[in-house]
Short mmCIF file of N, CA and C in Angstrom, two decimals:
data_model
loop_
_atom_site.label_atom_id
_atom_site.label_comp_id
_atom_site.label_asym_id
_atom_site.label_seq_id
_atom_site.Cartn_x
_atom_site.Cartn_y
_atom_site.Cartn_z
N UNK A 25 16.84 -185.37 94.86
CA UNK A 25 16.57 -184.67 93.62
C UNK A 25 17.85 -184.46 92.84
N UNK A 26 17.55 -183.59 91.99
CA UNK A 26 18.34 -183.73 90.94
C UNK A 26 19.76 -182.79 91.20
N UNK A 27 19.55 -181.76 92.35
CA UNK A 27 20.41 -181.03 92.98
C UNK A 27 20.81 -179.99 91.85
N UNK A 28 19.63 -178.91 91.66
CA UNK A 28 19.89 -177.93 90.34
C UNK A 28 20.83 -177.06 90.64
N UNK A 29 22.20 -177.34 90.76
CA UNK A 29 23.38 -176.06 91.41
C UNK A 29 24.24 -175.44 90.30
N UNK A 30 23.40 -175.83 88.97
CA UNK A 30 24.03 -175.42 88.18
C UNK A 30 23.79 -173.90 87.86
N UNK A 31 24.62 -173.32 87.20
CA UNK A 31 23.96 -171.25 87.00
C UNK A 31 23.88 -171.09 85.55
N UNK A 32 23.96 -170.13 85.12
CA UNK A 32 24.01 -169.65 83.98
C UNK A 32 25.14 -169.59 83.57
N UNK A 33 26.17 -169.58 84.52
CA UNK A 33 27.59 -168.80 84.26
C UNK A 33 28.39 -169.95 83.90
N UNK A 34 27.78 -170.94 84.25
CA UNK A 34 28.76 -172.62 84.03
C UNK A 34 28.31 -172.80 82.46
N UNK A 35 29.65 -173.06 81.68
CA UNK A 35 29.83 -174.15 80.75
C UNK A 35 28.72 -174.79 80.27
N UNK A 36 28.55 -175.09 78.82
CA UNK A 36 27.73 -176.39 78.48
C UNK A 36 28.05 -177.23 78.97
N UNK A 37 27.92 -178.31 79.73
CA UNK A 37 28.37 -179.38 79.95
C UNK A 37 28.31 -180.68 79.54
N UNK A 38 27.62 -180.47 77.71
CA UNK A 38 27.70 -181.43 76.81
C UNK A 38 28.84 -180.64 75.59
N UNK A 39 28.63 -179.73 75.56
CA UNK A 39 29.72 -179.06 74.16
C UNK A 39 31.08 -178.41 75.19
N UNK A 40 30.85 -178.14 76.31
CA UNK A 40 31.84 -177.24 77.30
C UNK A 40 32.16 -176.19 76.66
N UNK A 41 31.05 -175.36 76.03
CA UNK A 41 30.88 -174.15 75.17
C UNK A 41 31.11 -172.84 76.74
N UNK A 42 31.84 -171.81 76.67
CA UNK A 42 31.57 -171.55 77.64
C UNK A 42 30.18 -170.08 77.63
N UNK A 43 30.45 -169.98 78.94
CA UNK A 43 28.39 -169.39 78.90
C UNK A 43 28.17 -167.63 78.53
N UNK A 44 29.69 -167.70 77.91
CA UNK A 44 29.54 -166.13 77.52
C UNK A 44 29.64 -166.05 76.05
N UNK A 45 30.11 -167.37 75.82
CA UNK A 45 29.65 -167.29 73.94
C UNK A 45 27.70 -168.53 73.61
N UNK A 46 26.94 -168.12 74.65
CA UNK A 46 26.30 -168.80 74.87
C UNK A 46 24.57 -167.92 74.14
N UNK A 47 23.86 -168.15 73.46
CA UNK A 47 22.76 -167.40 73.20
C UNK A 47 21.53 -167.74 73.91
N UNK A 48 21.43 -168.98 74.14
CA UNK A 48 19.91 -169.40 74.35
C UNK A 48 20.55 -171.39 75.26
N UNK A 49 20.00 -170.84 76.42
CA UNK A 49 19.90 -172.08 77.30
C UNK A 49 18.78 -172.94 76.96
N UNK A 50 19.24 -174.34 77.43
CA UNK A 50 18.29 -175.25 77.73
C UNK A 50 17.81 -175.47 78.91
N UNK A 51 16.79 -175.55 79.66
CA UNK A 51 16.44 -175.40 80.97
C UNK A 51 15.81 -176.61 81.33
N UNK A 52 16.38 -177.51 81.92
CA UNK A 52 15.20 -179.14 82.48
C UNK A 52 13.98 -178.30 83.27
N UNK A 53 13.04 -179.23 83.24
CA UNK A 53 12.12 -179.37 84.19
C UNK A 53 12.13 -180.02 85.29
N UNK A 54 13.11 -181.23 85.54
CA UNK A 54 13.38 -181.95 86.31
C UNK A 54 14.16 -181.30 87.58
N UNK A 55 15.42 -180.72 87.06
CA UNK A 55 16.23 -180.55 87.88
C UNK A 55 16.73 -178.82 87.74
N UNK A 56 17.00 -178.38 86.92
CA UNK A 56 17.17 -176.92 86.20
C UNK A 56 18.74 -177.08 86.25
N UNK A 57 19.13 -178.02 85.74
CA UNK A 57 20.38 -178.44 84.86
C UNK A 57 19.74 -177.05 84.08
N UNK A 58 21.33 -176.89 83.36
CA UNK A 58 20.87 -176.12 81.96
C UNK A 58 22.55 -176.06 80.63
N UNK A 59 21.93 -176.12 79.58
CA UNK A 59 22.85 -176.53 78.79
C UNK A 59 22.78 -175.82 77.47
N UNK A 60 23.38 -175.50 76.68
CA UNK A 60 22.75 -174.78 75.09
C UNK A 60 21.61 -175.26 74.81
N UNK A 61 21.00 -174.53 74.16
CA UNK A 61 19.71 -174.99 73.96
C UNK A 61 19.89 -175.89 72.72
N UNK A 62 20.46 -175.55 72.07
CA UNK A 62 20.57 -176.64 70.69
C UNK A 62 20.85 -178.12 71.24
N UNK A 63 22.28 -177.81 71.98
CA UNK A 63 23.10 -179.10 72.61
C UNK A 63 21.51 -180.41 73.43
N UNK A 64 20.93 -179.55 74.12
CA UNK A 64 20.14 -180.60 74.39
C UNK A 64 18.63 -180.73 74.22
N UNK A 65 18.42 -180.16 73.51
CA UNK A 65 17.32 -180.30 72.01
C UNK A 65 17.80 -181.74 71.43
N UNK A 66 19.06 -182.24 70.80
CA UNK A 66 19.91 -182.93 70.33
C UNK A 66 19.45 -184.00 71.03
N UNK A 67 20.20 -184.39 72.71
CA UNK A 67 20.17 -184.86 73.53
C UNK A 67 18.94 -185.65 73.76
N UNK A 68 17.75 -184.46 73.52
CA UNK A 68 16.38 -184.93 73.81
C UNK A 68 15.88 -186.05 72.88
N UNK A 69 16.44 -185.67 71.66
CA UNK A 69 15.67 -186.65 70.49
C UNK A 69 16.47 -188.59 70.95
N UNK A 70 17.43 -188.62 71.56
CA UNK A 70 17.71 -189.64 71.92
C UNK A 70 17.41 -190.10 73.42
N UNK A 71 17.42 -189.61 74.31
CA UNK A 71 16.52 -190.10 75.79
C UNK A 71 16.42 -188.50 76.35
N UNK A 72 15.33 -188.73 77.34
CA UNK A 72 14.72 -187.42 77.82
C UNK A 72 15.45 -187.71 79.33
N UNK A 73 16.58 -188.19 79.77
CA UNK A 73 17.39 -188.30 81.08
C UNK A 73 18.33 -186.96 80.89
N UNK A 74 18.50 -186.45 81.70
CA UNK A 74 19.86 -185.14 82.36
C UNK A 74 20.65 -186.00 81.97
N UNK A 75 21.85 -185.70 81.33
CA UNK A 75 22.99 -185.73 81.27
C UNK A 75 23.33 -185.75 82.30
N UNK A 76 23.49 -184.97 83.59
CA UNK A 76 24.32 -184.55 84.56
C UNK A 76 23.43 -186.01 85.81
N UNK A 77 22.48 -185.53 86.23
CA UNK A 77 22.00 -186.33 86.96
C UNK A 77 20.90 -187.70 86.65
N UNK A 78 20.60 -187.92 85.83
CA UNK A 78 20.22 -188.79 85.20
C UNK A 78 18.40 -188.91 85.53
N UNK A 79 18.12 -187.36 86.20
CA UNK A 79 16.51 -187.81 85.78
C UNK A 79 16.12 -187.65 84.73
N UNK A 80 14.49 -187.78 84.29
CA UNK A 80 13.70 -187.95 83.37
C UNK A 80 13.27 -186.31 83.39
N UNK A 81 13.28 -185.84 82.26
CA UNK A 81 12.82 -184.17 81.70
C UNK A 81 11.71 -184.63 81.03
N UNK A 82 10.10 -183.54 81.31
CA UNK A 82 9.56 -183.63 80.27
C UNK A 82 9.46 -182.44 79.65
N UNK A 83 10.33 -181.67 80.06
CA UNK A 83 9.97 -180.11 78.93
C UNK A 83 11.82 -179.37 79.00
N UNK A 84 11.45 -178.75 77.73
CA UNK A 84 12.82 -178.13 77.82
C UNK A 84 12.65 -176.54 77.72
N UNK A 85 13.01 -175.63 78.59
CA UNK A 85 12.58 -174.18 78.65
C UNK A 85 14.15 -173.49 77.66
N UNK A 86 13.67 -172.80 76.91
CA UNK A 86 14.49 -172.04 76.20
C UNK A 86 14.57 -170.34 76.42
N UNK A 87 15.92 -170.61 77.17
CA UNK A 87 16.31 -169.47 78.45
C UNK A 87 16.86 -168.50 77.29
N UNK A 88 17.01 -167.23 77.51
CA UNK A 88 17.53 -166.08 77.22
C UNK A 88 18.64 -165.57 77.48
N UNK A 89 20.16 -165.56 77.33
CA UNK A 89 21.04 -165.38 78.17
C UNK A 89 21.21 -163.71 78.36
N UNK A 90 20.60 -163.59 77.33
CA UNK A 90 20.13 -161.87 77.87
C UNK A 90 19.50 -160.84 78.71
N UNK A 91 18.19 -161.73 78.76
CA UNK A 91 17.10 -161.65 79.66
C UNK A 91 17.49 -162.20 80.85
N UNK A 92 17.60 -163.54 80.36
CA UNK A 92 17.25 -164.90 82.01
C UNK A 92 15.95 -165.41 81.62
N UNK A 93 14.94 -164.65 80.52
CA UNK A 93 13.40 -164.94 80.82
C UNK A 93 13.13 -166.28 80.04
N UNK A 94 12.37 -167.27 80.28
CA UNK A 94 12.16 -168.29 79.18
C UNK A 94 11.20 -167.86 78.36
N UNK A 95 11.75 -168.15 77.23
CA UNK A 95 11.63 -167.65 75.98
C UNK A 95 9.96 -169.01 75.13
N UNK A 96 10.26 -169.45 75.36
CA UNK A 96 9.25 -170.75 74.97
C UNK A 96 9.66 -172.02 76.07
N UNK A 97 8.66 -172.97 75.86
CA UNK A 97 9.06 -174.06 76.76
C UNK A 97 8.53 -175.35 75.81
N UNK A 98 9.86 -176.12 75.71
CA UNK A 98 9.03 -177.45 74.11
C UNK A 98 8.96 -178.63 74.93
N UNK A 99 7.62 -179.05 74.80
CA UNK A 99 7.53 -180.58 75.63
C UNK A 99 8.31 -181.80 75.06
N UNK A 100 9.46 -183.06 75.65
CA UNK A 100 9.94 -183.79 75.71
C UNK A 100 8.65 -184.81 75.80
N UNK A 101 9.05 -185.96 74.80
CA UNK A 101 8.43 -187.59 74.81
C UNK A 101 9.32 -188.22 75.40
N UNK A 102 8.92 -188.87 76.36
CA UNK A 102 9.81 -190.06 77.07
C UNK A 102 10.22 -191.13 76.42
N UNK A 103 11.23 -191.10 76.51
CA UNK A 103 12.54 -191.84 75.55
C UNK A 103 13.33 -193.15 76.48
N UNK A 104 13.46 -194.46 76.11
CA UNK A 104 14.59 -195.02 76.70
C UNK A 104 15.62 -195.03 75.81
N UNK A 105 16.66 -195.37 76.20
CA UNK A 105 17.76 -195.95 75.18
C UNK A 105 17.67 -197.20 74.85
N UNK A 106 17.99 -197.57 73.96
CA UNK A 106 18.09 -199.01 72.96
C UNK A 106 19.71 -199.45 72.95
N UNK A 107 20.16 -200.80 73.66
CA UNK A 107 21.27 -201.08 73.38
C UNK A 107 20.82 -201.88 72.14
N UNK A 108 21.89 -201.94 70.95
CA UNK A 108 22.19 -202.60 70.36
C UNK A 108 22.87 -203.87 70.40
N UNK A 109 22.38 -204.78 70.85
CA UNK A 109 22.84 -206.65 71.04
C UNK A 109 24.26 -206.84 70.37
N UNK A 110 24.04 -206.76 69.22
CA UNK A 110 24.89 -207.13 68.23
C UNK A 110 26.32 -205.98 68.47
N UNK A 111 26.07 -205.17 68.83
CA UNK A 111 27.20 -203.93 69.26
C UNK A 111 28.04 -204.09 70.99
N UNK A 112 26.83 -204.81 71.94
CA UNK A 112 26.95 -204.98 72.53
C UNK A 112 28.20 -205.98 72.86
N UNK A 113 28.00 -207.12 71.95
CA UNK A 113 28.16 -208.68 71.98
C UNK A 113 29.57 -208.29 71.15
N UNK A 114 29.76 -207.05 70.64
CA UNK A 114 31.21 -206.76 70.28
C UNK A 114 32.55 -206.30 71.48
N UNK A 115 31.83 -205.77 72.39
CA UNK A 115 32.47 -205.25 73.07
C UNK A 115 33.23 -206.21 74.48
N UNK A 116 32.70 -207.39 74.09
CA UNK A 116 33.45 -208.71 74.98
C UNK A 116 34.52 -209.09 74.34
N UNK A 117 35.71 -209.27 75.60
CA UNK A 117 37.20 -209.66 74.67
C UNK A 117 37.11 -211.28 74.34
N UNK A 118 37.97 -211.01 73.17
CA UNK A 118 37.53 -212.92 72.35
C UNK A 118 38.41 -213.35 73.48
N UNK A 119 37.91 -214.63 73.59
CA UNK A 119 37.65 -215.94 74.88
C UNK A 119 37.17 -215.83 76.14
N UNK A 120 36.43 -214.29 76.14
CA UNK A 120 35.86 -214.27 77.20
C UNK A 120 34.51 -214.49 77.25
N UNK A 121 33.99 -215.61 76.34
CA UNK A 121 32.82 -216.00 75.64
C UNK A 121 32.45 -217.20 76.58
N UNK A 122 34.08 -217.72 77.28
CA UNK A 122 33.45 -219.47 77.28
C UNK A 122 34.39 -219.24 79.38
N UNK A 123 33.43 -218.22 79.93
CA UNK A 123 34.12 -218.02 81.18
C UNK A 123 33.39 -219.32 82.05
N UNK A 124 34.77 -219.00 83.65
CA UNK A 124 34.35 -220.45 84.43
C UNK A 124 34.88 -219.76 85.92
N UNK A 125 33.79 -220.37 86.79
CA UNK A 125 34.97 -220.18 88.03
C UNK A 125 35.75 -220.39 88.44
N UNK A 126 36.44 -219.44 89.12
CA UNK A 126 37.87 -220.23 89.29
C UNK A 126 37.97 -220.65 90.71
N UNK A 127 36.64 -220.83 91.23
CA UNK A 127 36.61 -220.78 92.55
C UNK A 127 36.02 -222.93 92.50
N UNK A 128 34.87 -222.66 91.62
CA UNK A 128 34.42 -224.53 91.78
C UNK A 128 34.61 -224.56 90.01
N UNK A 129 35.15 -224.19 88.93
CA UNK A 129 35.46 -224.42 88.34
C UNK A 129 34.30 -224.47 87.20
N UNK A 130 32.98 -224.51 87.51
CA UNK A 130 31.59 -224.71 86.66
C UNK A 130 31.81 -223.26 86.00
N UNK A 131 30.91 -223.68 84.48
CA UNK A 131 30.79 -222.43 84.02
C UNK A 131 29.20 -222.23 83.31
N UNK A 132 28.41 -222.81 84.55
CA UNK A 132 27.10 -222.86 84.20
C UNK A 132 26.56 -220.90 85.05
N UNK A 133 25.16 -221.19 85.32
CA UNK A 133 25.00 -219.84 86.26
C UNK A 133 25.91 -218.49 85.84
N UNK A 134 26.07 -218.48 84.19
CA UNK A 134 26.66 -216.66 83.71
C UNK A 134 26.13 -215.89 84.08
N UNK A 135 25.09 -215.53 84.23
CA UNK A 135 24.12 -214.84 85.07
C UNK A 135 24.73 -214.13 86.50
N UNK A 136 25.27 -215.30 87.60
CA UNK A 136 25.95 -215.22 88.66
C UNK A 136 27.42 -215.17 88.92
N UNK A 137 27.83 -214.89 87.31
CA UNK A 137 29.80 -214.91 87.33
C UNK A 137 29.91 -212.88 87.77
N UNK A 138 31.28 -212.76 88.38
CA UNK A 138 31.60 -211.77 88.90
C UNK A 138 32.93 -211.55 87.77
N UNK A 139 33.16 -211.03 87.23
CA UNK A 139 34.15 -210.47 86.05
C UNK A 139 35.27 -209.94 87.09
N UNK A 140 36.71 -210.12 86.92
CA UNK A 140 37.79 -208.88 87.35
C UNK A 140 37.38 -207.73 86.30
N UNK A 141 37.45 -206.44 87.36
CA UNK A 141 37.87 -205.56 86.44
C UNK A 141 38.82 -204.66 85.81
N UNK A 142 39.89 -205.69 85.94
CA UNK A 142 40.89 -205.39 85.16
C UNK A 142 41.47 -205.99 84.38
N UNK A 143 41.70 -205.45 82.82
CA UNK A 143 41.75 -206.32 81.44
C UNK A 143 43.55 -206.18 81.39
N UNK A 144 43.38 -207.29 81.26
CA UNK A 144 43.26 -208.81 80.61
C UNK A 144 43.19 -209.44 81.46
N UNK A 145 43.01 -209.29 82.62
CA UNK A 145 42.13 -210.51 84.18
C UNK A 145 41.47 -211.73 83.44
N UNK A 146 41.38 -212.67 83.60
CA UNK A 146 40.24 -213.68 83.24
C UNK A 146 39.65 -214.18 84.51
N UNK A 147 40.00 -213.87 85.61
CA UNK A 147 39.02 -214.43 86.68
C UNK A 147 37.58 -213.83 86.90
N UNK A 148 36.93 -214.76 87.05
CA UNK A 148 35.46 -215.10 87.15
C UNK A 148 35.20 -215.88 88.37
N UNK A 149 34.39 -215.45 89.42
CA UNK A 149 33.42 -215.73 90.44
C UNK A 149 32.10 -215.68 90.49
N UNK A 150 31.38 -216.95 90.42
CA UNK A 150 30.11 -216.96 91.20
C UNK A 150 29.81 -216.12 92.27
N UNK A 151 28.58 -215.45 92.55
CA UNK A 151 28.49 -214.63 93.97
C UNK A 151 28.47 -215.96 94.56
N UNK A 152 27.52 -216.69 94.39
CA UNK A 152 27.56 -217.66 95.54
C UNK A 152 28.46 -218.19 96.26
N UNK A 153 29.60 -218.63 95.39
CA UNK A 153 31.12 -218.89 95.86
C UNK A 153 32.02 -217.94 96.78
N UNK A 154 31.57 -216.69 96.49
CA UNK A 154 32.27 -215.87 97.48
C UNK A 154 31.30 -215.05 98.43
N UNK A 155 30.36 -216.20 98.98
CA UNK A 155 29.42 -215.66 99.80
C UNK A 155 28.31 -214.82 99.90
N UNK A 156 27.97 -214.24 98.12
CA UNK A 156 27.25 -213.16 98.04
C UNK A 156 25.90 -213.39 97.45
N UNK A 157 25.18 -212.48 98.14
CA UNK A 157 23.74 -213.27 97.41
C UNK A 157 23.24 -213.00 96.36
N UNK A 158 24.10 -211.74 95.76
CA UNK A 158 23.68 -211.39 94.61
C UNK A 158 24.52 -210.47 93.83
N UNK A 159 24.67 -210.08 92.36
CA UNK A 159 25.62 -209.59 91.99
C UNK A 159 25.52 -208.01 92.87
N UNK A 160 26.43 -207.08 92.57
CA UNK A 160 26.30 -206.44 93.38
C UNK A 160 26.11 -205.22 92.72
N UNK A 161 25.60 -204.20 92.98
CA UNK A 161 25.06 -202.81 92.07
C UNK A 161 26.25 -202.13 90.99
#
């Protein structure tokens, strides 16, 4: 689970507002993360995932920092995120368009190339070439 160990007394942990200049929490359903209520109201209109742990919320309880009591509770629509291709396809360094192994030298199977991850690295591996059956998580 989502491991709700968060309190009242912790920080926003999207604005890092801290929780004594704080009016009104956001409360998951998922996990009981909790965050300003505005801050992830916000949050919600773009994917309904925790910030912190990355489940799926379908309601957001709007806590009282006065009380503790929830104040209303607003139901969440399930949301994915949308990468943008074209934003995406920016974020590759130029000539790293036309990669190859450096292991059998083919630069077919992109799908199965292994990137260094460290820039400006240009080495590229096939899993297959280095024994693996598949890219790896």
């Amino acid at each position: 689970e989502g491991g709700g160990d968060a309190s009242a007394s912790d920080p926003c942990m999207i604005c890092l507002t801290e929780s004594s200049e704080i009016e009104h929490r956001g409360l998951l359903d998922c996990c009981g993360h909790m965050y300003c209520h505005s801050c992830i109201v916000k949050w919600a209109a773009v994917t309904n995932h925790c910030p912190l742990c990355k489940l799926s919320f379908t309601s957001i309880g709007k806590v009282s920092m006065a009380t503790s009591q929830v104040l209303e509770t607003m139901p969440v629509e399930p949301k994915e995120l949308q990468v943008d291709q074209a934003e995406d396809d920016d974020m590759i360094p130029e000539g790293w368009d036309q990669l190859y192994c450096w292991e059998c030298g083919a630069g077919d199977n992109e799908d199965q190339l292994l990137l260094c991850d460290n820039r400006p690295c240009p080495a590229a591996y096939h899993t297959y070439c280095l024994g693996l059956p598949a890219v790896p998580e």
